[in-house]
């Protein structure tokens, strides 16, 4: 799908057609322009020819039916993955990718291991959302949240991510409230600064994953460029401006970053902020990292709570379809370690 083409097709059309076309695409969630019966036949044919909206994807549904992974094939045959998570409280969250691969090579992440291929266009980001919106429509359900936690580093594809959010937020288009969007970043300071200037109430999540610079640089090489103290200062500016609670993501890796001292250190670096810590049991990827045992996570959580840090624990979604965090690799391959 290439949303820029749509403007070319509509160039000679009266203005109200634009509104109709947007409604068909983003609200009626048509699969094909032939379903857009409000439009004249000739325009439907022209749109189908110049701006096809079918999405090539394979879907995998988890055993408990709560998560669905889509392996989407893009026009240049690159593949990306997106995941739908349906929570018991009626939230339907779509986790979208922002890049094909990722250049940042975090030690625990399957996407990082694949290397970087290219940025996604804003249309390709929106396409992932439309795929699941159409999917949910069949069950009379709607997307309630969009998180940039799939493949890639969203703040290294800043313009396309923001443009996609603007279109998805636009009342004449998809119309999802701005507070329903979350961007997860490995800590790209320049990107967080730009996001602060946008003055939008987008939720920010930061993948911390370590409680000191030495450990963080080992796990996430980007920490050498954007070290912790400077990162935390930048995050504080974001909190002050947006008044949104920031989520610090912390992957719990057995014997690596899950000791009592790490919990104490982490408490110190995040305390006194409008924030919470989200503990994520590490999903095994090819490197020999294992999730911390449940008992260890419990103790770690207790230490944080004793230090007055709000803690949530991420529920493991879709690991039977390799749709869990850090397992998205853009290929139809079930991991060997499952
Ligand atoms: N690049 C961004 C967003 C994509 S990664 C970022 O790093 O934040 C999305 C989330 O998946 C991050 O919180 C990351 O820390 C987490 N993740 C990566 N590998 C993981 C693994 N093996 N187990 C659990 N979570 C993982
Ligand atoms: Fe890239 Fe995020 Fe994976 Fe790190 S965790 S390699 S930043 S996708």
Short mmCIF file of C-alpha atoms and ligand atoms in Angstrom, two decimals:
data_model
loop_
_atom_site.label_atom_id
_atom_site.label_comp_id
_atom_site.label_asym_id
_atom_site.label_seq_id
_atom_site.Cartn_x
_atom_site.Cartn_y
_atom_site.Cartn_z
CA UNK A 1 0.00 0.00 0.00
CA UNK A 2 1.31 3.44 -0.87
CA UNK A 3 -0.80 6.25 0.56
CA UNK A 4 1.07 8.85 -1.47
CA UNK A 5 -0.39 7.38 -4.66
CA UNK A 6 -3.90 8.04 -3.42
CA UNK A 7 -3.40 11.80 -3.71
CA UNK A 8 -2.33 11.41 -7.32
CA UNK A 9 -5.48 9.49 -8.15
CA UNK A 10 -7.71 12.02 -6.38
CA UNK A 11 -6.04 15.10 -7.86
CA UNK A 12 -8.87 15.85 -10.29
CA UNK A 13 -11.67 14.82 -7.93
CA UNK A 14 -13.79 17.23 -5.88
CA UNK A 15 -12.84 17.65 -2.22
CA UNK A 16 -15.69 15.64 -0.74
CA UNK A 17 -14.35 12.55 -2.54
CA UNK A 18 -11.26 12.68 -0.36
CA UNK A 19 -13.44 12.42 2.71
CA UNK A 20 -15.40 9.52 1.22
CA UNK A 21 -12.25 7.68 0.23
CA UNK A 22 -10.74 8.10 3.71
CA UNK A 23 -13.94 6.87 5.31
CA UNK A 24 -14.02 3.76 3.10
CA UNK A 25 -10.39 2.94 3.84
CA UNK A 26 -10.06 3.79 7.53
CA UNK A 27 -13.57 3.46 8.94
CA UNK A 28 -15.52 1.05 6.75
CA UNK A 29 -12.27 -0.93 6.49
CA UNK A 30 -12.92 -2.18 2.97
CA UNK A 31 -10.64 -4.90 1.59
CA UNK A 32 -10.94 -3.83 -2.01
CA UNK A 33 -12.13 -0.65 -3.76
CA UNK A 34 -14.96 -2.57 -5.44
CA UNK A 35 -16.64 -2.56 -2.00
CA UNK A 36 -16.63 1.27 -1.96
CA UNK A 37 -20.04 1.62 -3.59
CA UNK A 38 -20.38 5.31 -2.66
CA UNK A 39 -17.71 6.05 -5.27
CA UNK A 40 -18.38 6.09 -9.02
CA UNK A 41 -17.42 2.87 -10.79
CA UNK A 42 -14.71 4.54 -12.86
CA UNK A 43 -12.98 5.87 -9.73
CA UNK A 44 -13.21 2.47 -8.03
CA UNK A 45 -11.50 0.89 -11.02
CA UNK A 46 -8.85 3.59 -11.13
CA UNK A 47 -8.16 3.18 -7.40
CA UNK A 48 -7.95 -0.58 -7.68
CA UNK A 49 -5.42 -0.18 -10.48
CA UNK A 50 -3.25 2.61 -9.06
CA UNK A 51 -3.75 2.21 -5.34
CA UNK A 52 -4.52 -1.41 -4.45
CA UNK A 53 -5.29 -1.94 -0.77
CA UNK A 54 -5.12 -5.69 -0.41
CA UNK A 55 -2.57 -6.80 2.18
CA UNK A 56 -0.52 -9.93 1.63
CA UNK A 57 -0.15 -11.65 4.97
CA UNK A 58 -0.03 -14.98 6.67
CA UNK A 59 -1.60 -15.21 10.12
CA UNK A 60 -0.72 -17.38 13.08
CA UNK A 61 -3.15 -17.63 15.99
CA UNK A 62 -1.92 -18.66 19.45
CA UNK A 63 -3.53 -21.63 21.19
CA UNK A 64 -5.37 -19.45 23.68
CA UNK A 65 -6.59 -17.26 20.78
CA UNK A 66 -5.44 -14.14 22.61
CA UNK A 67 -2.67 -13.23 20.23
CA UNK A 68 -2.37 -13.23 16.49
CA UNK A 69 0.80 -12.72 14.52
CA UNK A 70 0.74 -11.41 10.97
CA UNK A 71 3.67 -12.02 8.68
CA UNK A 72 3.18 -9.28 6.11
CA UNK A 73 4.90 -9.30 2.71
CA UNK A 74 5.71 -5.79 1.49
CA UNK A 75 5.80 -4.68 -2.13
CA UNK A 76 9.54 -5.32 -2.43
CA UNK A 77 8.97 -8.81 -0.90
CA UNK A 78 10.57 -7.89 2.42
CA UNK A 79 8.67 -9.39 5.33
CA UNK A 80 7.69 -7.83 8.63
CA UNK A 81 5.78 -9.04 11.64
CA UNK A 82 3.00 -7.41 13.63
CA UNK A 83 1.13 -8.80 16.59
CA UNK A 84 -2.39 -8.35 17.91
CA UNK A 85 -2.90 -8.89 21.64
CA UNK A 86 -6.43 -9.16 23.01
CA UNK A 87 -6.61 -8.53 26.75
CA UNK A 88 -9.40 -9.64 29.07
CA UNK A 89 -10.33 -6.01 29.80
CA UNK A 90 -11.37 -5.56 26.13
CA UNK A 91 -8.18 -3.81 25.10
CA UNK A 92 -7.05 -4.88 21.63
CA UNK A 93 -3.47 -3.75 21.19
CA UNK A 94 -1.53 -3.91 17.95
CA UNK A 95 2.23 -4.10 18.18
CA UNK A 96 3.71 -2.68 14.98
CA UNK A 97 7.15 -2.81 13.39
CA UNK A 98 8.90 0.37 12.33
CA UNK A 99 11.85 -1.05 10.39
CA UNK A 100 12.81 -4.19 8.49
CA UNK A 101 15.38 -5.51 10.97
CA UNK A 102 17.25 -3.24 13.39
CA UNK A 103 20.76 -1.80 13.42
CA UNK A 104 21.23 -1.69 17.18
CA UNK A 105 22.17 -5.30 17.85
CA UNK A 106 21.01 -5.73 21.45
CA UNK A 107 22.39 -8.99 22.82
CA UNK A 108 19.01 -10.48 23.78
CA UNK A 109 16.95 -9.53 20.72
CA UNK A 110 16.18 -11.71 17.71
CA UNK A 111 15.38 -8.71 15.50
CA UNK A 112 18.77 -7.17 16.25
CA UNK A 113 20.51 -10.36 15.16
CA UNK A 114 19.02 -10.02 11.67
CA UNK A 115 20.75 -6.70 11.04
CA UNK A 116 19.11 -3.68 9.43
CA UNK A 117 17.54 -3.72 5.98
CA UNK A 118 15.47 -0.53 5.66
CA UNK A 119 13.00 1.86 7.25
CA UNK A 120 9.29 1.30 6.75
CA UNK A 121 7.31 4.03 5.01
CA UNK A 122 4.40 5.58 6.91
CA UNK A 123 2.04 3.64 4.63
CA UNK A 124 3.68 0.36 5.57
CA UNK A 125 3.24 1.19 9.26
CA UNK A 126 -0.42 2.04 8.70
CA UNK A 127 -0.90 -1.12 6.63
CA UNK A 128 -0.11 -3.24 9.71
CA UNK A 129 -2.84 -1.46 11.66
CA UNK A 130 -5.38 -1.78 8.85
CA UNK A 131 -4.68 -5.48 8.57
CA UNK A 132 -5.74 -6.07 12.18
CA UNK A 133 -8.57 -3.54 12.06
CA UNK A 134 -10.08 -5.55 9.19
CA UNK A 135 -9.40 -8.78 11.07
CA UNK A 136 -11.15 -7.52 14.23
CA UNK A 137 -14.07 -6.06 12.30
CA UNK A 138 -15.20 -9.60 11.49
CA UNK A 139 -15.66 -10.11 15.25
CA UNK A 140 -17.23 -6.68 15.75
CA UNK A 141 -14.17 -5.51 17.65
CA UNK A 142 -11.87 -2.53 17.34
CA UNK A 143 -8.24 -1.68 17.92
CA UNK A 144 -7.87 0.27 21.16
CA UNK A 145 -4.09 0.74 21.39
CA UNK A 146 -1.06 0.85 19.12
CA UNK A 147 2.44 0.18 20.42
CA UNK A 148 5.69 0.57 18.49
CA UNK A 149 7.31 -2.47 20.04
CA UNK A 150 7.73 -4.72 17.02
CA UNK A 151 10.77 -4.95 14.77
CA UNK A 152 13.08 -1.97 14.65
CA UNK A 153 13.88 1.22 16.51
CA UNK A 154 11.00 3.67 15.95
CA UNK A 155 13.00 6.77 16.86
CA UNK A 156 15.50 5.97 14.10
CA UNK A 157 12.61 6.16 11.62
CA UNK A 158 11.20 9.26 13.24
CA UNK A 159 9.39 11.03 10.41
CA UNK A 160 7.51 7.98 9.16
CA UNK A 161 6.49 6.96 12.67
CA UNK A 162 5.13 10.43 13.47
CA UNK A 163 3.35 10.73 10.13
CA UNK A 164 1.71 7.30 10.62
CA UNK A 165 0.59 8.33 14.12
CA UNK A 166 -0.84 11.61 12.79
CA UNK A 167 -2.90 9.84 10.13
CA UNK A 168 -4.08 7.13 12.53
CA UNK A 169 -5.01 9.84 15.04
CA UNK A 170 -6.83 12.06 12.49
CA UNK A 171 -10.60 12.02 13.09
CA UNK A 172 -11.28 11.88 9.34
CA UNK A 173 -8.99 8.86 9.04
CA UNK A 174 -8.60 6.15 11.67
CA UNK A 175 -9.45 8.42 14.60
CA UNK A 176 -7.63 6.69 17.45
CA UNK A 177 -6.98 8.96 20.48
CA UNK A 178 -3.41 10.22 20.79
CA UNK A 179 -3.05 8.73 24.28
CA UNK A 180 -3.59 5.28 22.78
CA UNK A 181 -0.17 5.33 21.10
CA UNK A 182 3.06 4.16 22.73
CA UNK A 183 6.57 4.35 21.35
CA UNK A 184 9.18 2.03 22.79
CA UNK A 185 12.77 3.10 22.32
CA UNK A 186 16.16 1.72 23.20
CA UNK A 187 16.97 5.27 24.34
CA UNK A 188 17.68 7.39 21.25
CA UNK A 189 18.17 10.73 23.01
CA UNK A 190 17.92 12.89 19.86
CA UNK A 191 14.61 11.22 19.01
CA UNK A 192 13.19 11.67 22.52
CA UNK A 193 14.13 15.37 22.35
CA UNK A 194 12.28 15.75 19.04
CA UNK A 195 9.30 13.91 20.47
CA UNK A 196 9.29 16.32 23.43
CA UNK A 197 9.05 19.23 21.00
CA UNK A 198 6.03 17.64 19.25
CA UNK A 199 4.09 18.36 22.43
CA UNK A 200 1.84 15.37 21.94
CA UNK A 201 0.57 13.07 24.67
CA UNK A 202 2.17 9.96 23.17
CA UNK A 203 3.22 7.35 25.73
CA UNK A 204 6.94 6.79 25.93
CA UNK A 205 8.46 3.45 26.91
CA UNK A 206 12.20 3.10 27.36
CA UNK A 207 13.98 -0.24 27.22
CA UNK A 208 16.31 0.10 30.19
CA UNK A 209 17.17 -3.56 30.76
CA UNK A 210 20.12 -2.80 33.02
CA UNK A 211 20.75 -0.84 36.19
CA UNK A 212 24.16 0.64 35.39
CA UNK A 213 26.14 1.81 32.36
CA UNK A 214 28.59 -1.09 32.31
CA UNK A 215 25.92 -3.76 32.17
CA UNK A 216 23.71 -1.74 29.82
CA UNK A 217 26.53 -1.22 27.32
CA UNK A 218 27.16 -4.96 27.33
CA UNK A 219 23.53 -5.73 26.59
CA UNK A 220 22.70 -2.71 24.44
CA UNK A 221 25.63 -1.22 22.49
CA UNK A 222 23.60 1.99 21.88
CA UNK A 223 24.27 2.84 25.54
CA UNK A 224 27.82 3.81 24.57
CA UNK A 225 26.39 6.64 22.47
CA UNK A 226 23.53 7.57 24.80
CA UNK A 227 24.59 6.79 28.39
CA UNK A 228 22.14 6.44 31.28
CA UNK A 229 22.48 9.78 33.10
CA UNK A 230 21.96 11.80 29.93
CA UNK A 231 19.11 9.51 28.89
CA UNK A 232 17.33 9.97 32.22
CA UNK A 233 17.67 13.76 31.97
CA UNK A 234 16.09 13.70 28.52
CA UNK A 235 13.27 11.47 29.75
CA UNK A 236 12.56 13.90 32.59
CA UNK A 237 12.06 16.68 30.05
CA UNK A 238 9.62 14.46 28.18
CA UNK A 239 7.68 13.74 31.38
CA UNK A 240 7.56 17.43 32.31
CA UNK A 241 6.22 18.42 28.93
CA UNK A 242 3.82 15.56 28.19
CA UNK A 243 2.71 14.83 31.77
CA UNK A 244 2.54 11.19 30.67
CA UNK A 245 3.82 8.37 32.81
CA UNK A 246 6.93 6.81 31.28
CA UNK A 247 7.32 3.04 31.23
CA UNK A 248 10.77 1.62 31.89
CA UNK A 249 11.01 -1.83 30.33
CA UNK A 250 13.33 -4.24 32.08
CA UNK A 251 13.94 -7.67 30.58
CA UNK A 252 14.79 -10.16 33.30
CA UNK A 253 17.68 -12.36 32.14
CA UNK A 254 18.71 -15.18 34.44
CA UNK A 255 22.06 -14.57 36.16
CA UNK A 256 22.77 -11.42 34.12
CA UNK A 257 20.68 -8.47 35.35
CA UNK A 258 18.36 -10.00 37.92
CA UNK A 259 20.33 -9.77 41.18
CA UNK A 260 19.15 -7.95 44.31
CA UNK A 261 21.84 -5.30 43.71
CA UNK A 262 20.37 -4.62 40.27
CA UNK A 263 16.94 -4.08 41.81
CA UNK A 264 18.43 -1.64 44.33
CA UNK A 265 20.38 0.22 41.67
CA UNK A 266 17.33 0.36 39.43
CA UNK A 267 15.21 1.75 42.27
CA UNK A 268 17.72 4.54 42.74
CA UNK A 269 17.89 5.54 39.10
CA UNK A 270 14.16 5.64 38.42
CA UNK A 271 12.80 6.92 41.75
CA UNK A 272 10.97 10.23 42.13
CA UNK A 273 9.71 10.19 38.57
CA UNK A 274 6.28 9.91 36.99
CA UNK A 275 7.02 6.38 35.82
CA UNK A 276 6.62 2.67 36.35
CA UNK A 277 8.82 -0.34 35.71
CA UNK A 278 7.58 -3.16 33.50
CA UNK A 279 9.37 -6.44 34.20
CA UNK A 280 9.58 -8.74 31.19
CA UNK A 281 10.78 -12.33 31.54
CA UNK A 282 13.40 -12.68 28.79
CA UNK A 283 12.17 -14.73 25.88
CA UNK A 284 14.90 -17.11 24.87
CA UNK A 285 16.48 -16.25 21.54
CA UNK A 286 19.50 -17.87 19.96
CA UNK A 287 21.99 -16.46 22.44
CA UNK A 288 22.02 -18.51 25.59
CA UNK A 289 19.92 -16.11 27.65
CA UNK A 290 17.22 -17.61 29.81
CA UNK A 291 14.32 -15.95 31.61
CA UNK A 292 14.79 -15.32 35.33
CA UNK A 293 12.90 -17.88 37.44
CA UNK A 294 9.49 -16.74 38.72
CA UNK A 295 10.78 -16.63 42.31
CA UNK A 296 13.64 -14.30 41.29
CA UNK A 297 11.28 -11.96 39.48
CA UNK A 298 9.05 -11.88 42.57
CA UNK A 299 11.97 -10.94 44.82
CA UNK A 300 13.20 -8.32 42.35
CA UNK A 301 9.73 -6.83 42.23
CA UNK A 302 9.49 -6.76 46.03
CA UNK A 303 12.73 -4.80 46.30
CA UNK A 304 11.50 -2.22 43.80
CA UNK A 305 8.16 -1.94 45.58
CA UNK A 306 9.85 -1.52 48.94
CA UNK A 307 11.57 1.47 47.36
CA UNK A 308 8.21 2.86 46.30
CA UNK A 309 8.54 2.07 42.61
CA UNK A 310 5.35 1.06 40.79
CA UNK A 311 5.96 -2.26 39.06
CA UNK A 312 3.97 -4.25 36.51
CA UNK A 313 4.84 -7.57 35.04
CA UNK A 314 4.44 -8.36 31.38
CA UNK A 315 2.25 -11.29 30.63
CA UNK A 316 3.77 -13.70 28.16
CA UNK A 317 1.83 -13.37 24.93
CA UNK A 318 1.99 -15.67 21.96
CA UNK A 319 5.25 -17.45 22.60
CA UNK A 320 3.83 -20.54 20.91
CA UNK A 321 3.68 -18.59 17.64
CA UNK A 322 7.03 -16.78 18.22
CA UNK A 323 5.16 -13.52 18.58
CA UNK A 324 6.59 -12.53 21.92
CA UNK A 325 8.90 -9.55 22.50
CA UNK A 326 12.26 -9.82 20.84
CA UNK A 327 11.25 -12.84 18.78
CA UNK A 328 10.08 -10.98 15.71
CA UNK A 329 12.40 -11.74 12.84
CA UNK A 330 10.31 -11.31 9.73
CA UNK A 331 10.50 -14.80 8.45
CA UNK A 332 8.20 -17.74 8.49
CA UNK A 333 10.41 -19.83 10.66
CA UNK A 334 9.59 -21.31 13.99
CA UNK A 335 12.54 -20.89 16.27
CA UNK A 336 14.56 -24.00 17.01
CA UNK A 337 14.55 -23.46 20.73
CA UNK A 338 10.81 -23.86 21.11
N1 LIG B 1 13.59 -0.97 19.46
C1 LIG B 1 12.64 -0.63 20.43
C2 LIG B 1 11.28 -1.24 20.18
C3 LIG B 1 11.27 -2.65 19.72
S1 LIG B 1 11.89 -3.85 20.87
C4 LIG B 1 13.14 -0.97 21.81
O1 LIG B 1 14.18 -1.59 21.93
O2 LIG B 1 12.49 -0.56 22.77
C5 LIG B 1 10.42 -4.02 21.84
C6 LIG B 1 10.63 -4.60 23.22
O3 LIG B 1 11.01 -5.96 23.16
C7 LIG B 1 11.68 -3.87 24.02
O4 LIG B 1 11.19 -3.55 25.31
C8 LIG B 1 12.78 -4.88 24.13
O5 LIG B 1 13.53 -4.64 25.29
C9 LIG B 1 11.97 -6.18 24.15
N2 LIG B 1 12.74 -7.39 23.85
C10 LIG B 1 13.71 -7.55 22.94
N3 LIG B 1 14.22 -8.80 23.01
C11 LIG B 1 13.55 -9.44 23.99
C12 LIG B 1 13.61 -10.76 24.54
N4 LIG B 1 14.49 -11.67 24.10
N5 LIG B 1 12.76 -11.07 25.55
C13 LIG B 1 11.87 -10.15 26.01
N6 LIG B 1 11.78 -8.91 25.53
C14 LIG B 1 12.61 -8.55 24.53
FE1 LIG B 2 16.58 -3.10 18.02
FE2 LIG B 2 14.86 -2.86 20.09
FE3 LIG B 2 15.80 -5.27 19.33
FE4 LIG B 2 17.45 -3.55 20.49
S1 LIG B 2 15.63 -4.50 21.44
S2 LIG B 2 17.92 -4.78 18.64
S3 LIG B 2 16.70 -1.63 19.68
S4 LIG B 2 14.50 -3.93 18.15
#
